[in-house]
Structures are given as C-alpha cells and as structure tokens.
Short mmCIF file of C-alpha atoms and ligand atoms in Angstrom, two decimals:
data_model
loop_
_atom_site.label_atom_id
_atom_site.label_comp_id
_atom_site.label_asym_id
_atom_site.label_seq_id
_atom_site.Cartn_x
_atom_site.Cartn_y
_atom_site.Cartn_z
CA UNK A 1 34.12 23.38 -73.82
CA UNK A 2 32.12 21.49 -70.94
CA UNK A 3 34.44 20.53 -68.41
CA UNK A 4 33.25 17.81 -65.94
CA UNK A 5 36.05 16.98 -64.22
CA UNK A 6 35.75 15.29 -60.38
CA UNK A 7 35.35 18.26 -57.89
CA UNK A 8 35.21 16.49 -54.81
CA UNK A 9 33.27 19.04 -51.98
CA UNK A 10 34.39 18.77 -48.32
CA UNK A 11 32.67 21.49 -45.96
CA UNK A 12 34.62 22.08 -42.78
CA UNK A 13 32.96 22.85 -39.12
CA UNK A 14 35.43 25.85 -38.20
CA UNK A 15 37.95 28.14 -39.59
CA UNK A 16 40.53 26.17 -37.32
CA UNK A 17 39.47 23.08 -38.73
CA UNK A 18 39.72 23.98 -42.53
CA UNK A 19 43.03 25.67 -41.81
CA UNK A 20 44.14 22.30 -40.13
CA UNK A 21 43.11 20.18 -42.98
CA UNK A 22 45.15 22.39 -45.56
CA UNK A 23 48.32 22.56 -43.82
CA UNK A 24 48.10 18.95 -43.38
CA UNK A 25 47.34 18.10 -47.05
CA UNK A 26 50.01 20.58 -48.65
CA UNK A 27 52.84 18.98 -45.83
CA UNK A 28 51.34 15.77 -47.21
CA UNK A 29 52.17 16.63 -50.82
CA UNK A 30 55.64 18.13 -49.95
CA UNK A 31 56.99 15.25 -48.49
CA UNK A 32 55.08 12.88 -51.26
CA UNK A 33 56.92 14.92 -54.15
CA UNK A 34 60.55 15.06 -52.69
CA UNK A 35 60.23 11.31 -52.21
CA UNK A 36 59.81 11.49 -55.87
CA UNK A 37 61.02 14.34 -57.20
CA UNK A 38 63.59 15.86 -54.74
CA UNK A 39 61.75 18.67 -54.94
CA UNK A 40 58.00 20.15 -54.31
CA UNK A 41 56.35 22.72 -56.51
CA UNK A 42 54.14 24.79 -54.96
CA UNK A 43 51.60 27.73 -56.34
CA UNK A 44 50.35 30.12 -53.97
CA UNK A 45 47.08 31.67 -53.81
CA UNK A 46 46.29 35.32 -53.36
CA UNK A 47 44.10 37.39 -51.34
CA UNK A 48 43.18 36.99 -47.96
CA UNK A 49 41.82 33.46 -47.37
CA UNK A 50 45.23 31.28 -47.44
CA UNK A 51 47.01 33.77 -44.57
CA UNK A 52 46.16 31.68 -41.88
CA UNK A 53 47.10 28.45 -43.87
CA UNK A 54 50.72 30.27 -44.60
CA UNK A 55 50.62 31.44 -40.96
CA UNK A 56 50.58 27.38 -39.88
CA UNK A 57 53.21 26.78 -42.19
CA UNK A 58 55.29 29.07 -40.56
CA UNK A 59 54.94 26.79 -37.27
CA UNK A 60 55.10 23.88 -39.37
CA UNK A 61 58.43 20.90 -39.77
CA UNK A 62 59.22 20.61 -43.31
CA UNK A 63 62.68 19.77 -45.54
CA UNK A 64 62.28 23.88 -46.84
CA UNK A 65 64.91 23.41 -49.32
CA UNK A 66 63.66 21.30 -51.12
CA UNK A 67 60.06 23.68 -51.49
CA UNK A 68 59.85 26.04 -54.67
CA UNK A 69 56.83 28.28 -54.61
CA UNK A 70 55.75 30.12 -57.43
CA UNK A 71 52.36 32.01 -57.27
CA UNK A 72 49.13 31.52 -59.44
CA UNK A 73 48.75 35.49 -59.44
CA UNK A 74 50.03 38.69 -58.54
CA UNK A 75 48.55 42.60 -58.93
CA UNK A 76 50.39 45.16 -60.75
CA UNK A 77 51.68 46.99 -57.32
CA UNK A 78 54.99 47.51 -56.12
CA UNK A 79 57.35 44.94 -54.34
CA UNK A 80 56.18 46.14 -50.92
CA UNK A 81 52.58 47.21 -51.67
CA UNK A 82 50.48 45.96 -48.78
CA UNK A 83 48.58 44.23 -51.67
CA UNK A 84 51.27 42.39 -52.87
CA UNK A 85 49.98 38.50 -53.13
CA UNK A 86 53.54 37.76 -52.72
CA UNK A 87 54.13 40.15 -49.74
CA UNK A 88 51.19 38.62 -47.63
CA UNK A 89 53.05 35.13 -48.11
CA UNK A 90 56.06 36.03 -47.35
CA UNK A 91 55.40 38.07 -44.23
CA UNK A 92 52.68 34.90 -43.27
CA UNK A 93 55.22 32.15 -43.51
CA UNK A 94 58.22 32.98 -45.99
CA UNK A 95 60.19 35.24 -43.82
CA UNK A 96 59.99 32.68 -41.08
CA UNK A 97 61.07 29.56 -42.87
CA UNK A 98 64.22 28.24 -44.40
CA UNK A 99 63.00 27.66 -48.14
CA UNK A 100 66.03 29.57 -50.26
CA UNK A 101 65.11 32.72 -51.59
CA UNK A 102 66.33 31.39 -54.88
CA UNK A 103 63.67 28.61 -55.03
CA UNK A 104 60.64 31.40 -53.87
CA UNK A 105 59.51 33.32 -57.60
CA UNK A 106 57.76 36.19 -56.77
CA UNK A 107 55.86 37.46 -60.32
CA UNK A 108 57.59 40.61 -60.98
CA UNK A 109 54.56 42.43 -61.89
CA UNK A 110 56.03 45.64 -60.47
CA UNK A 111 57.22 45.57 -64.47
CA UNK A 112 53.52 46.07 -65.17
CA UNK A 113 51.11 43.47 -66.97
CA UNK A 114 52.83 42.78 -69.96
CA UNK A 115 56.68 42.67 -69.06
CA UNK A 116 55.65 41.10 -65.80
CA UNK A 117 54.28 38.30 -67.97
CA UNK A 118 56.98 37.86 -70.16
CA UNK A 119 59.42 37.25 -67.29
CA UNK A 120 57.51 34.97 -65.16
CA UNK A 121 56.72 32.41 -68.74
CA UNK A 122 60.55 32.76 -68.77
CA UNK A 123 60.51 31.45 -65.08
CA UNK A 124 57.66 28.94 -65.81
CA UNK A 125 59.14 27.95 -68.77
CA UNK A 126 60.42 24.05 -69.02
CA UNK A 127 59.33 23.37 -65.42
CA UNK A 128 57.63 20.02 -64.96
CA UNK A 129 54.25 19.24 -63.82
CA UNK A 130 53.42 21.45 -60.36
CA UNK A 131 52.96 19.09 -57.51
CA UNK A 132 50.29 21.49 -55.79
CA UNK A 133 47.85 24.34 -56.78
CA UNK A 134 46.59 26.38 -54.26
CA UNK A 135 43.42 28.61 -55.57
CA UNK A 136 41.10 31.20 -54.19
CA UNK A 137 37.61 31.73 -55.36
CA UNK A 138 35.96 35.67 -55.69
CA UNK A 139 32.90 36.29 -55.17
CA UNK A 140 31.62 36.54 -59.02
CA UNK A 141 33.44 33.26 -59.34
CA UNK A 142 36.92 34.18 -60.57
CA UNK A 143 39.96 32.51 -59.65
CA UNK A 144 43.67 33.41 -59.82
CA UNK A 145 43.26 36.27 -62.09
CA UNK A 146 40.77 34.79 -64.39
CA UNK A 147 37.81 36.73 -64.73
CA UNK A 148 34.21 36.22 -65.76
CA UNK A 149 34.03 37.12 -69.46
CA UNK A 150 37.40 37.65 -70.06
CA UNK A 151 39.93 34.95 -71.81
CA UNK A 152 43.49 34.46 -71.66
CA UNK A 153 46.07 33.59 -74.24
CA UNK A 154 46.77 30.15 -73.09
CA UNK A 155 49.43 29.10 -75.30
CA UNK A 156 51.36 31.32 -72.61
CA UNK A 157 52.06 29.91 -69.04
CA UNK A 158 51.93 33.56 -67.42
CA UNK A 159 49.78 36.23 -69.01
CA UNK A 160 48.95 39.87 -68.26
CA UNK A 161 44.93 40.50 -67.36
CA UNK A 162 44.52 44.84 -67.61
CA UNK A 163 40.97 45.17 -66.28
CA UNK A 164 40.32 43.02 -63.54
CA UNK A 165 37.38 44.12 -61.90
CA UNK A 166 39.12 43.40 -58.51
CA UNK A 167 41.05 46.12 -58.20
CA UNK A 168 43.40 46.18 -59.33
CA UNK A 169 43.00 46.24 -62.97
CA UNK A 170 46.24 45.36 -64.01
CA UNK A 171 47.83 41.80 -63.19
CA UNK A 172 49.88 38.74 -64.18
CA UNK A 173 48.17 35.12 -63.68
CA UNK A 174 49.10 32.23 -64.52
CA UNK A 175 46.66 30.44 -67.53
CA UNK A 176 44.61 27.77 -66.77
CA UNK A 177 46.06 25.51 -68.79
CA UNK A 178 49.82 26.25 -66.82
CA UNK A 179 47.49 25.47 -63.52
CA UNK A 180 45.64 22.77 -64.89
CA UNK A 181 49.44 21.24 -65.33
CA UNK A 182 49.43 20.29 -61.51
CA UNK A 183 49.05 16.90 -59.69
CA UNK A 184 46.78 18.16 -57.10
CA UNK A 185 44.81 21.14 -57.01
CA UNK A 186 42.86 22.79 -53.52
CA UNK A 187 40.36 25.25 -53.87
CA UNK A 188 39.89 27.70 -49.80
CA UNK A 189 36.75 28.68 -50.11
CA UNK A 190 35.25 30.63 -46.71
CA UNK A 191 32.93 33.33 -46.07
CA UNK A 192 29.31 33.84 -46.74
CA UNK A 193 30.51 36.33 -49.60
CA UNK A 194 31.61 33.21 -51.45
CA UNK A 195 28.01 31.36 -50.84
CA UNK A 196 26.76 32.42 -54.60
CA UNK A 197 29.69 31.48 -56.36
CA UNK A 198 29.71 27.92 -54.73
CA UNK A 199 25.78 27.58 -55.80
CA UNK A 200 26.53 28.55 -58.81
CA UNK A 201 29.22 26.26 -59.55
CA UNK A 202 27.24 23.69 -58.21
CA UNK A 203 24.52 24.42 -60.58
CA UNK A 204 26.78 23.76 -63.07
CA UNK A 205 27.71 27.32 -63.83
CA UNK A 206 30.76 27.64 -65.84
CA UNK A 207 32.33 30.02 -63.47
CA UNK A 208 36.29 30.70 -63.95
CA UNK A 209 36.82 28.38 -61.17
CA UNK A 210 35.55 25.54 -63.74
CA UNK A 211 38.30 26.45 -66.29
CA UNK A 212 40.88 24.64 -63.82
CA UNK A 213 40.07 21.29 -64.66
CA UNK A 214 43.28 18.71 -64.74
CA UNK A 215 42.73 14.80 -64.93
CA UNK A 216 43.22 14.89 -60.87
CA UNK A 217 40.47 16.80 -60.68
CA UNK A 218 39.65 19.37 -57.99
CA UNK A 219 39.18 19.58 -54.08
CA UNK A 220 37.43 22.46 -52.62
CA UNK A 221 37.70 23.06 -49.35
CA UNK A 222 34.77 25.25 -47.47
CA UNK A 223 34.18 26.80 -44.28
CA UNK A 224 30.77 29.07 -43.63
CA UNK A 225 29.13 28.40 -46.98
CA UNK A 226 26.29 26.22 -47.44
CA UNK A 227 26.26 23.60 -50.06
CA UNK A 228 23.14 23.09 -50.98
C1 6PG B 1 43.78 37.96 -55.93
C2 6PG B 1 43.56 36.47 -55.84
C3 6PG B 1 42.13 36.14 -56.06
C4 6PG B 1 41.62 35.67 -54.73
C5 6PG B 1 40.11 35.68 -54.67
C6 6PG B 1 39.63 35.40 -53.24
O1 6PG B 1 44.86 38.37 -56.33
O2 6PG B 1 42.86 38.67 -55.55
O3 6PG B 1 44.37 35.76 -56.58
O4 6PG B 1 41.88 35.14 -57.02
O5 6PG B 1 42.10 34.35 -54.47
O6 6PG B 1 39.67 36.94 -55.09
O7 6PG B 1 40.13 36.46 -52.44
P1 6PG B 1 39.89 36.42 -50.84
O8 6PG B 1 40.65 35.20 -50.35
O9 6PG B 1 40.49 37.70 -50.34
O10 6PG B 1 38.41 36.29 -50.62
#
C-alpha cells in the first residue's frame, strides 16, 4: 500500500529552537481540544529526543486536568527501569505537573509483550480520536515500536513486538492504524544519526515512519539533519 499522505518538512536552526516550536504546538493543541472536547489526548514518544520537549512542559501553564497521556510505546522493563519510556516522561515533566495520575496510562509492559498488550487495547479501547501524536524516528527508520520488516496485527490498538532490534527485544506499541487515529501527528527528528533515515524517506522509501499516515497528514520536525 503506497501511502502519500502530506508530510510537511520544517528544519529548525538549534536544538532550543525545535524544542520551542514543539512545546508551543502541543500547548497549542491542548488548549484547541479542551475547547472542544474538555479534554486533550496526548501520545508520548519514547527514547531520548522528546526529554527536553517534556522538560519545557514541566515549566509550562496548562489546564493539567484536563491532559490524558497515553504513550505510543513502551519496552518490556520494569516500572522503574532507567529505560522505561514512561519513566523518562514522568521524571521530565509528569512528576512536576498537576495532570491526575488517573488520566496518565503508563503501558504496563512490566506484564511482558503479550499481557502488556492485552491491557493497554483494554485502556485504548472505545477512546475517541487522539488529539496529538508525538513520534520518534530510529535510525533504520522505525518509529514507535514498528520495525523495518516486521508487521503488526492491526486489528489491535496495542500489540506486543518480541524482537525489536533496539534493544530491547520485547515491547508493546501501539499499531499504526491506533496512531494514524489522531488529529495531528509531530515527528522530533535530531541528530546526524537520523540523516539516512530522513533521505531515505525523502526518496520515497517506505520506511516505518511512512506507515503513520492519517488524512492530517504528518509534520516532522528536524534539527542537525540535512534535507536534501
Ligand atoms: C523507543 C522509541 C523509539 C524512539 C526512536 C528514536 O522506545 O525506543 O519509541 O521509537 O522514538 O528509536 O529514539 P531517540 O529519540 O533516542 O533517538
């Protein structure tokens, strides 16, 4: 399945700058949704990029209860593994803010893969459209936990991946069709690492970043790649 849906490029002079611009979009979103909604769905990315986006939004003025932040991935670790998507977040920005703990759903994938799975699609399950995906991007082009070469069962929202070649193996992503359920989606892409993966989705590459592909289409944000 070709998927050319509108990814919109915008390259960023600093780290300060692209940080800036993030903050300022999802704050943007947040107080767009509860207008409409009463409420803002949020999914997190992993890994390292997003910290110093999280770290703003710990600084940041927003009405926190009416924020519910679900993540797009998590690794097969325990609750306090340094490695924990959910425990960079929440030491970042969701320790310091006052979104209820009730409305922040960590994946349990302390359950391993396949449990961890089956209780986030209970958590996922019936929620409306997300107002705001957040995604990464590896350097061989994955996203969340999607990997090159490897499909996921996407009549599930969350679904267990067991050989991620990110260590580690075992995880629980959401599918891309769950994330391609979203009204806006922002791809943080920094780092010199990430320079072949942006060339090759810009040669038309069907990377795993291309799965997510919603009828909003896609912004990625870069800082310290070139896009040539
Ligand atoms: C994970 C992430 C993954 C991450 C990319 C980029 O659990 O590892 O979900 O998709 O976003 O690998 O990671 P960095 O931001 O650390 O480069």
């Amino acid at each position: 399945m070709t998927s050319n849906v509108a990814t919109r490029w915008q390259s960023f002079n600093s780290q300060t700058e692209i940080n800036q611009a993030t903050t300022q979009r999802i704050l943007d979103a947040a107080k767009e949704a509860i207008a409409k909604h009463g409420n803002f769905l949020i999914v997190l990315a992993g890994g390292s990029t997003p910290k110093n986006v999280y770290e703003l939004l710990a600084k940041a003025d927003a009405d926190w209860s009416k924020w519910h932040v679900y993540y797009n991935d998590d690794r097969c670790l325990p609750v306090d593994h340094p490695e924990r998507n959910s425990l960079m977040a929440a030491k970042a920005w969701l320790d310091h803010v006052a979104i209820p703990k009730s409305q922040i759903f960590d994946i349990p994938t302390e359950l391993g893969p396949i449990e961890g799975a089956k209780a986030y699609a209970r958590t996922l399950a019936g929620l409306r459209t997300f107002d705001l995906v957040l995604l990464g991007l590896g350097e061989d082009g994955h996203t969340a936990s999607l990997f090159p070469g490897q499909t996921v069962d996407n009549s599930a929202d969350a679904v267990p991946v067991f050989n991620a070649p990110k260590p580690p193996a075992e995880r629980v992503t959401i599918s891309q069709n769950r994330l391609n359920d979203t009204h806006e989606v922002i791809f943080l892409v920094t780092g010199a690492g990430k320079q072949e993966a942006v060339d090759n989705w810009r040669k038309g590459v069907k990377i795993p970043a291309t799965l997510i592909a919603p009828a909003c289409g896609v912004d990625v944000y870069s800082f310290g790649v070139a896009l040539n």
